[in-house]
Short mmCIF file of C-alpha atoms and ligand atoms in Angstrom, two decimals:
data_model
loop_
_atom_site.label_atom_id
_atom_site.label_comp_id
_atom_site.label_asym_id
_atom_site.label_seq_id
_atom_site.Cartn_x
_atom_site.Cartn_y
_atom_site.Cartn_z
CA UNK A 19 -24.68 -0.52 7.46
CA UNK A 20 -21.23 0.37 6.77
CA UNK A 21 -18.94 1.95 10.07
CA UNK A 22 -15.81 0.91 9.69
CA UNK A 23 -13.07 1.34 6.49
CA UNK A 24 -10.31 -0.51 5.76
CA UNK A 25 -7.59 0.65 3.38
CA UNK A 26 -4.97 -1.37 1.75
CA UNK A 27 -2.58 0.58 0.02
CA UNK A 28 -1.19 3.94 1.66
CA UNK A 29 -0.16 5.82 -1.74
CA UNK A 30 -1.47 8.52 -3.48
CA UNK A 31 -4.97 7.56 -3.33
CA UNK A 32 -4.86 5.06 0.00
CA UNK A 33 -4.18 8.65 1.99
CA UNK A 34 -7.32 10.87 0.21
CA UNK A 35 -9.67 7.91 0.55
CA UNK A 36 -8.84 7.27 4.12
CA UNK A 37 -9.06 11.41 4.22
CA UNK A 38 -12.61 11.60 3.02
CA UNK A 39 -14.00 8.47 4.78
CA UNK A 40 -12.71 9.66 8.42
CA UNK A 41 -14.07 13.46 7.54
CA UNK A 42 -17.44 11.81 6.69
CA UNK A 43 -17.23 9.64 10.35
CA UNK A 44 -16.04 6.56 9.62
CA UNK A 45 -13.44 4.84 11.51
CA UNK A 46 -10.27 4.03 8.93
CA UNK A 47 -7.72 1.20 8.99
CA UNK A 48 -4.95 2.03 6.75
CA UNK A 49 -2.49 -1.08 5.72
CA UNK A 50 0.62 -0.69 3.94
CA UNK A 51 3.65 -3.48 3.27
CA UNK A 52 6.01 -0.75 3.57
CA UNK A 53 6.12 1.51 6.70
CA UNK A 54 7.34 4.74 5.36
CA UNK A 55 4.39 4.77 3.15
CA UNK A 56 1.89 4.48 5.99
CA UNK A 57 4.12 7.11 7.64
CA UNK A 58 4.23 9.56 4.43
CA UNK A 59 -0.15 8.80 4.14
CA UNK A 60 -0.32 10.01 7.50
CA UNK A 61 1.83 13.68 7.20
CA UNK A 62 -0.20 13.88 3.90
CA UNK A 63 -3.45 13.94 5.36
CA UNK A 64 -2.55 16.43 7.92
CA UNK A 65 -0.91 18.69 5.36
CA UNK A 66 -4.02 18.61 3.17
CA UNK A 67 -6.63 18.74 6.01
CA UNK A 68 -4.61 21.52 7.10
CA UNK A 69 -5.25 22.97 3.60
CA UNK A 70 -8.91 22.63 3.93
CA UNK A 71 -8.97 24.13 7.48
CA UNK A 72 -6.99 27.57 5.99
CA UNK A 73 -9.19 27.87 3.34
CA UNK A 74 -12.53 27.53 5.81
CA UNK A 75 -13.93 24.35 3.88
CA UNK A 76 -13.70 22.18 7.38
CA UNK A 77 -13.41 23.10 11.18
CA UNK A 78 -10.35 22.71 13.16
CA UNK A 79 -11.62 20.17 15.31
CA UNK A 80 -13.35 18.22 12.67
CA UNK A 81 -9.59 17.52 11.34
CA UNK A 82 -8.53 16.37 14.54
CA UNK A 83 -11.52 14.22 14.97
CA UNK A 84 -11.12 12.36 11.98
CA UNK A 85 -7.53 12.16 12.38
CA UNK A 86 -7.97 10.00 15.19
CA UNK A 87 -10.72 7.69 13.36
CA UNK A 88 -7.83 7.10 11.30
CA UNK A 89 -5.48 3.71 12.31
CA UNK A 90 -2.49 2.15 10.62
CA UNK A 91 -1.51 -1.12 10.56
CA UNK A 92 1.42 -3.19 9.09
CA UNK A 93 -1.04 -6.81 9.68
CA UNK A 94 -4.04 -7.22 7.32
CA UNK A 95 -5.45 -8.82 10.58
CA UNK A 96 -6.78 -5.26 11.62
CA UNK A 97 -9.10 -5.82 8.89
CA UNK A 98 -11.29 -8.31 10.79
CA UNK A 99 -13.88 -5.65 11.96
CA UNK A 100 -14.13 -3.78 8.66
CA UNK A 101 -17.27 -3.36 7.12
CA UNK A 102 -15.50 -2.50 3.54
CA UNK A 103 -12.25 -3.16 2.34
CA UNK A 104 -11.20 -0.72 -0.41
CA UNK A 105 -8.22 -2.74 -2.08
CA UNK A 106 -5.78 0.73 -3.59
CA UNK A 107 -2.51 -1.03 -4.00
CA UNK A 108 -0.31 -0.94 -7.10
CA UNK A 109 -1.78 -1.47 -10.64
CA UNK A 110 -0.33 -4.94 -10.73
CA UNK A 111 -3.46 -7.75 -11.08
CA UNK A 112 -0.98 -10.49 -9.43
CA UNK A 113 -0.28 -7.76 -6.75
CA UNK A 114 -3.87 -7.09 -6.49
CA UNK A 115 -5.46 -11.19 -6.41
CA UNK A 116 -2.83 -12.07 -3.83
CA UNK A 117 -3.96 -9.08 -1.72
CA UNK A 118 -8.07 -10.23 -2.01
CA UNK A 119 -6.60 -13.77 -1.50
CA UNK A 120 -5.04 -13.26 1.59
CA UNK A 121 -7.56 -10.63 3.27
CA UNK A 122 -11.20 -12.67 2.50
CA UNK A 123 -10.19 -15.24 5.28
CA UNK A 124 -9.85 -12.25 7.76
CA UNK A 125 -12.97 -10.57 6.71
CA UNK A 126 -16.41 -10.90 8.20
CA UNK A 127 -18.59 -12.71 5.85
CA UNK A 128 -20.61 -10.22 5.38
CA UNK A 129 -18.07 -7.38 4.52
CA UNK A 130 -18.09 -5.95 0.78
CA UNK A 131 -14.83 -5.94 -0.52
CA UNK A 132 -14.17 -3.14 -3.38
CA UNK A 133 -10.90 -2.16 -5.92
CA UNK A 134 -9.93 0.93 -6.75
CA UNK A 135 -8.14 -0.69 -9.65
CA UNK A 136 -8.07 2.00 -12.62
CA UNK A 137 -8.17 -0.97 -15.56
CA UNK A 138 -8.05 -4.47 -14.32
CA UNK A 139 -11.38 -6.53 -14.79
CA UNK A 140 -14.04 -5.98 -11.62
CA UNK A 141 -14.78 -10.01 -12.77
CA UNK A 142 -11.41 -11.32 -12.81
CA UNK A 143 -10.60 -9.63 -9.39
CA UNK A 144 -13.87 -10.99 -8.20
CA UNK A 145 -12.89 -14.39 -9.02
CA UNK A 146 -9.44 -14.05 -6.56
CA UNK A 147 -12.06 -13.52 -3.53
CA UNK A 148 -14.28 -16.19 -1.72
CA UNK A 149 -17.29 -13.42 -2.36
CA UNK A 150 -17.96 -12.15 -6.18
CA UNK A 151 -21.65 -11.05 -5.22
CA UNK A 152 -20.09 -8.72 -2.55
CA UNK A 153 -16.98 -7.28 -4.66
CA UNK A 154 -17.69 -4.04 -6.52
CA UNK A 155 -15.32 -1.36 -8.33
CA UNK A 156 -14.93 1.84 -6.67
CA UNK A 157 -12.86 4.23 -9.09
CA UNK A 158 -11.99 7.01 -7.22
CA UNK A 159 -9.95 9.58 -8.64
CA UNK A 160 -6.87 11.85 -8.28
CA UNK A 161 -6.51 13.96 -5.44
CA UNK A 162 -9.60 12.21 -3.76
CA UNK A 163 -10.55 15.00 -1.39
CA UNK A 164 -10.31 17.37 -4.53
CA UNK A 165 -12.41 15.53 -7.35
CA UNK A 166 -16.16 14.71 -7.52
CA UNK A 167 -16.45 11.54 -9.17
CA UNK A 168 -16.86 7.75 -8.42
CA UNK A 169 -16.70 5.33 -11.28
CA UNK A 170 -18.64 2.57 -9.88
CA UNK A 171 -18.02 -1.08 -11.79
CA UNK A 172 -20.10 -4.50 -10.97
CA UNK A 173 -18.69 -7.55 -12.04
CA UNK A 174 -20.49 -9.84 -13.73
CA UNK A 175 -21.48 -11.40 -10.15
CA UNK A 176 -21.93 -8.51 -8.06
CA UNK A 177 -25.30 -8.22 -6.45
CA UNK A 178 -27.69 -5.39 -6.13
CA UNK A 179 -27.46 -4.43 -2.20
CA UNK A 180 -23.32 -4.08 -2.52
CA UNK A 181 -23.64 -1.55 -5.51
CA UNK A 182 -26.14 -0.05 -3.91
CA UNK A 183 -24.13 0.32 -0.12
CA UNK A 184 -21.13 1.65 -2.09
CA UNK A 185 -23.18 4.33 -4.51
CA UNK A 186 -24.80 5.68 -0.61
CA UNK A 187 -21.21 5.68 0.75
CA UNK A 188 -20.00 7.33 -2.44
CA UNK A 189 -22.68 9.92 -1.54
CA UNK A 190 -22.36 10.27 1.88
CA UNK A 191 -18.32 10.69 1.20
CA UNK A 192 -19.46 14.31 -0.99
CA UNK A 193 -18.78 12.59 -4.50
CA UNK A 194 -21.37 12.10 -7.28
CA UNK A 195 -21.01 8.53 -9.17
CA UNK A 196 -21.01 7.29 -12.99
CA UNK A 197 -21.57 3.75 -13.73
CA UNK A 198 -19.34 1.69 -16.32
CA UNK A 199 -20.06 -1.69 -17.49
CA UNK A 200 -16.95 -4.37 -16.70
CA UNK A 201 -14.69 -3.68 -19.73
CA UNK A 202 -10.81 -2.73 -19.78
CA UNK A 203 -9.96 0.72 -18.21
CA UNK A 204 -14.04 1.60 -17.57
CA UNK A 205 -14.92 5.25 -18.94
CA UNK A 206 -12.59 7.24 -17.60
CA UNK A 207 -9.56 5.60 -18.12
CA UNK A 208 -10.44 4.51 -21.79
CA UNK A 209 -10.59 8.09 -22.75
CA UNK A 210 -7.99 10.06 -21.14
CA UNK A 211 -5.05 7.07 -20.97
CA UNK A 212 -4.91 6.75 -25.14
CA UNK A 213 -4.97 10.83 -25.10
CA UNK A 214 -1.88 11.04 -22.64
CA UNK A 215 -0.21 7.97 -24.27
CA UNK A 216 -0.58 10.12 -27.06
CA UNK A 217 0.53 12.81 -25.83
CA UNK A 218 3.78 11.14 -25.03
CA UNK A 219 4.23 9.77 -28.57
CA UNK A 220 4.16 13.43 -29.68
CA UNK A 221 7.00 14.11 -27.29
CA UNK A 222 8.77 10.71 -28.69
CA UNK A 223 8.26 12.23 -32.25
CA UNK A 224 9.55 15.07 -31.44
CA UNK A 225 6.53 17.24 -32.78
CA UNK A 226 6.98 18.97 -29.67
CA UNK A 227 8.82 19.13 -26.16
CA UNK A 228 6.86 18.62 -22.49
CA UNK A 229 6.31 22.52 -22.52
CA UNK A 230 4.92 23.35 -26.03
CA UNK A 231 2.79 20.05 -25.66
CA UNK A 232 1.33 20.88 -22.72
CA UNK A 233 0.69 24.72 -22.97
CA UNK A 234 -0.80 23.43 -26.12
CA UNK A 235 -3.42 21.90 -24.43
CA UNK A 236 -4.34 23.45 -21.52
CA UNK A 237 -4.80 26.90 -23.73
CA UNK A 238 -5.69 25.04 -27.20
CA UNK A 239 -8.32 22.88 -25.70
CA UNK A 240 -8.70 24.19 -22.20
CA UNK A 241 -7.67 21.54 -20.70
CA UNK A 242 -6.74 22.38 -16.76
CA UNK A 243 -3.35 20.04 -16.53
CA UNK A 244 -1.37 19.62 -19.65
CA UNK A 245 -1.40 15.90 -20.27
CA UNK A 246 1.88 15.57 -19.50
CA UNK A 247 2.00 16.80 -16.39
CA UNK A 248 -1.50 14.81 -15.43
CA UNK A 249 0.48 11.81 -16.64
CA UNK A 250 3.28 12.41 -13.69
CA UNK A 251 0.42 13.55 -11.44
CA UNK A 252 -1.25 10.50 -12.14
CA UNK A 253 2.03 8.19 -12.18
CA UNK A 254 3.65 7.00 -14.71
CA UNK A 255 3.57 3.35 -13.84
CA UNK A 256 -0.23 3.57 -13.09
CA UNK A 257 -0.48 5.39 -16.71
CA UNK A 258 1.94 2.12 -18.18
CA UNK A 259 -0.33 -0.51 -16.74
CA UNK A 260 -3.48 1.19 -17.61
CA UNK A 261 -2.44 0.90 -21.23
CA UNK A 262 -1.29 -2.40 -21.22
CA UNK A 263 -4.58 -3.47 -19.79
CA UNK A 264 -6.13 -1.46 -22.83
CA UNK A 265 -3.64 -2.95 -25.69
CA UNK A 266 -4.12 -6.60 -23.87
CA UNK A 267 -7.82 -6.23 -23.17
CA UNK A 268 -8.97 -4.62 -26.18
CA UNK A 269 -6.33 -6.45 -28.98
CA UNK A 270 -6.33 -3.20 -30.99
CA UNK A 271 -2.78 -1.94 -31.35
CA UNK A 272 -3.96 1.67 -31.24
CA UNK A 273 -3.34 1.44 -27.69
CA UNK A 274 0.06 -0.10 -27.72
CA UNK A 275 1.82 1.92 -24.96
CA UNK A 276 4.50 4.62 -26.23
CA UNK A 277 8.14 3.42 -26.07
CA UNK A 278 9.39 6.18 -24.31
CA UNK A 279 6.15 5.92 -21.63
CA UNK A 280 8.20 2.37 -21.20
CA UNK A 281 11.37 3.94 -20.70
CA UNK A 282 10.82 6.34 -17.68
CA UNK A 283 9.21 3.41 -16.21
CA UNK A 284 12.21 1.93 -16.57
CA UNK A 285 14.37 4.72 -15.14
CA UNK A 286 12.15 4.44 -12.15
CA UNK A 287 11.07 8.13 -13.52
CA UNK A 288 7.38 7.60 -12.49
CA UNK A 289 6.58 11.39 -12.17
CA UNK A 290 5.30 13.37 -9.22
CA UNK A 291 5.40 10.75 -6.38
CA UNK A 292 9.50 9.58 -7.72
CA UNK A 293 9.75 13.62 -7.70
CA UNK A 294 11.15 13.33 -11.41
CA UNK A 295 8.64 12.63 -14.78
CA UNK A 296 8.46 14.70 -17.68
CA UNK A 297 9.47 17.15 -14.77
CA UNK A 298 11.98 17.46 -12.35
CA UNK A 299 9.92 18.33 -9.15
CA UNK A 300 12.91 18.40 -6.57
CA UNK A 301 13.07 22.45 -7.18
CA UNK A 302 9.79 24.71 -6.07
CA UNK A 303 8.94 25.14 -9.95
CA UNK A 304 8.74 21.67 -11.83
CA UNK A 305 10.99 21.59 -14.27
CA UNK A 306 10.44 19.82 -17.52
CA UNK A 307 12.78 16.92 -18.34
CA UNK A 308 12.84 17.13 -22.27
P1 NAD B 5 1.08 4.66 -5.08
O1 NAD B 5 2.21 3.74 -5.98
O2 NAD B 5 0.72 5.93 -4.72
O3 NAD B 5 0.40 3.59 -4.08
C1 NAD B 5 0.51 2.30 -3.82
C2 NAD B 5 0.66 1.69 -2.41
O4 NAD B 5 0.29 0.18 -2.63
C3 NAD B 5 2.29 1.77 -2.26
O5 NAD B 5 2.60 2.35 -0.74
C4 NAD B 5 2.92 0.29 -1.77
O6 NAD B 5 3.70 0.52 -0.98
C5 NAD B 5 1.34 -0.62 -1.33
N1 NAD B 5 1.33 -1.93 -1.83
C6 NAD B 5 1.98 -2.68 -2.86
N2 NAD B 5 1.56 -4.08 -2.49
C7 NAD B 5 0.85 -4.03 -1.31
C8 NAD B 5 0.10 -4.77 -0.59
N3 NAD B 5 0.22 -6.42 -1.04
N4 NAD B 5 0.06 -5.23 0.46
C9 NAD B 5 -0.08 -3.72 1.16
N5 NAD B 5 0.34 -2.38 0.56
C10 NAD B 5 0.62 -3.05 -0.74
O7 NAD B 5 -0.12 4.17 -6.43
P2 NAD B 5 -1.55 5.14 -6.30
O8 NAD B 5 -1.58 6.36 -7.68
O9 NAD B 5 -2.16 5.35 -4.79
O10 NAD B 5 -2.55 3.95 -7.08
C11 NAD B 5 -3.25 2.65 -6.16
C12 NAD B 5 -4.60 2.13 -6.90
O11 NAD B 5 -5.33 3.21 -7.12
C13 NAD B 5 -3.48 1.82 -8.33
O12 NAD B 5 -4.75 0.44 -8.16
C14 NAD B 5 -4.33 2.30 -9.12
O13 NAD B 5 -4.46 2.33 -10.54
C15 NAD B 5 -5.84 3.26 -8.54
N6 NAD B 5 -5.53 4.85 -8.88
C16 NAD B 5 -4.92 5.53 -8.94
C17 NAD B 5 -5.05 6.83 -9.59
C18 NAD B 5 -3.86 7.76 -9.93
O14 NAD B 5 -4.21 9.22 -10.46
N7 NAD B 5 -2.64 7.53 -9.49
C19 NAD B 5 -6.55 7.39 -9.85
C20 NAD B 5 -7.69 6.26 -9.46
C21 NAD B 5 -7.03 5.00 -9.58
#
């Protein structure tokens, strides 16, 4: 039975997962290597839950009870009494493997470990743990409090009780699930990221500017956000990492990351979280940077 949930990485996704878990009555411990990330996560949760109160979707007392359930910590030892830990750190296989190796000796033997990776092989990450049967992919969508889907991915060794436990948890969090096989980027990002990468090629080749590309896809394909706006929202480092996993994992040149995407990441223009990407977010209204 899952009662206490640990989350590694308090970035965009970690704070959203903490938010929905705490609102559904789970105790949460959020860990990050950066103290600022933990502080920012609590501020974001405060702001987003406040918005839900204002909209009338939750009561003020639900908000304060949920916030009391969230504990932050810089020390992975805080995971010792967790029933589930969701790894939610930067999309980098080496970083994730090191986190998994370091947390396993601290966890209860029966604890489940999940990863929120957007693209990396669940089977390979499972091999970095001491419990491949209790390891599973639990891919939440951004922003977590709003998006309904959780994509669930079994690794080669994932056992049925583990899969069932995380599926039941997702449903208790008010989400719906879709099952994907363990292939690079699973379903959502296998389809979404090549589209975003193509939009960046369209910009790179001068077929359209940022505004015309996003307007074209919003009005012409009925997408709620343009692909470049969406890339900024996801984080350009994450977009590049997913394209690299697709390119390496499927060995097909159609997945080659656009050089312009590489350049933006090298410049540290990572999108909304860095206040600059395909748009500049320093003013009230985002302004295209090209
Ligand atoms: P982010 O950059 O906002 O946050 C990542 C956090 O991980 C940072 O706060 C960083 O300090 C922390 N971190 C890095 N190394 C760590 C370590 N060793 N121990 C603890 N914390 C560490 O990134 P994000 O957008 O929240 O993405 C996190 C994960 O979720 C990635 O695997 C990403 O692919 C996945 N994901 C992202 C999205 C999206 O739209 N952004 C959607 C679904 C899944």
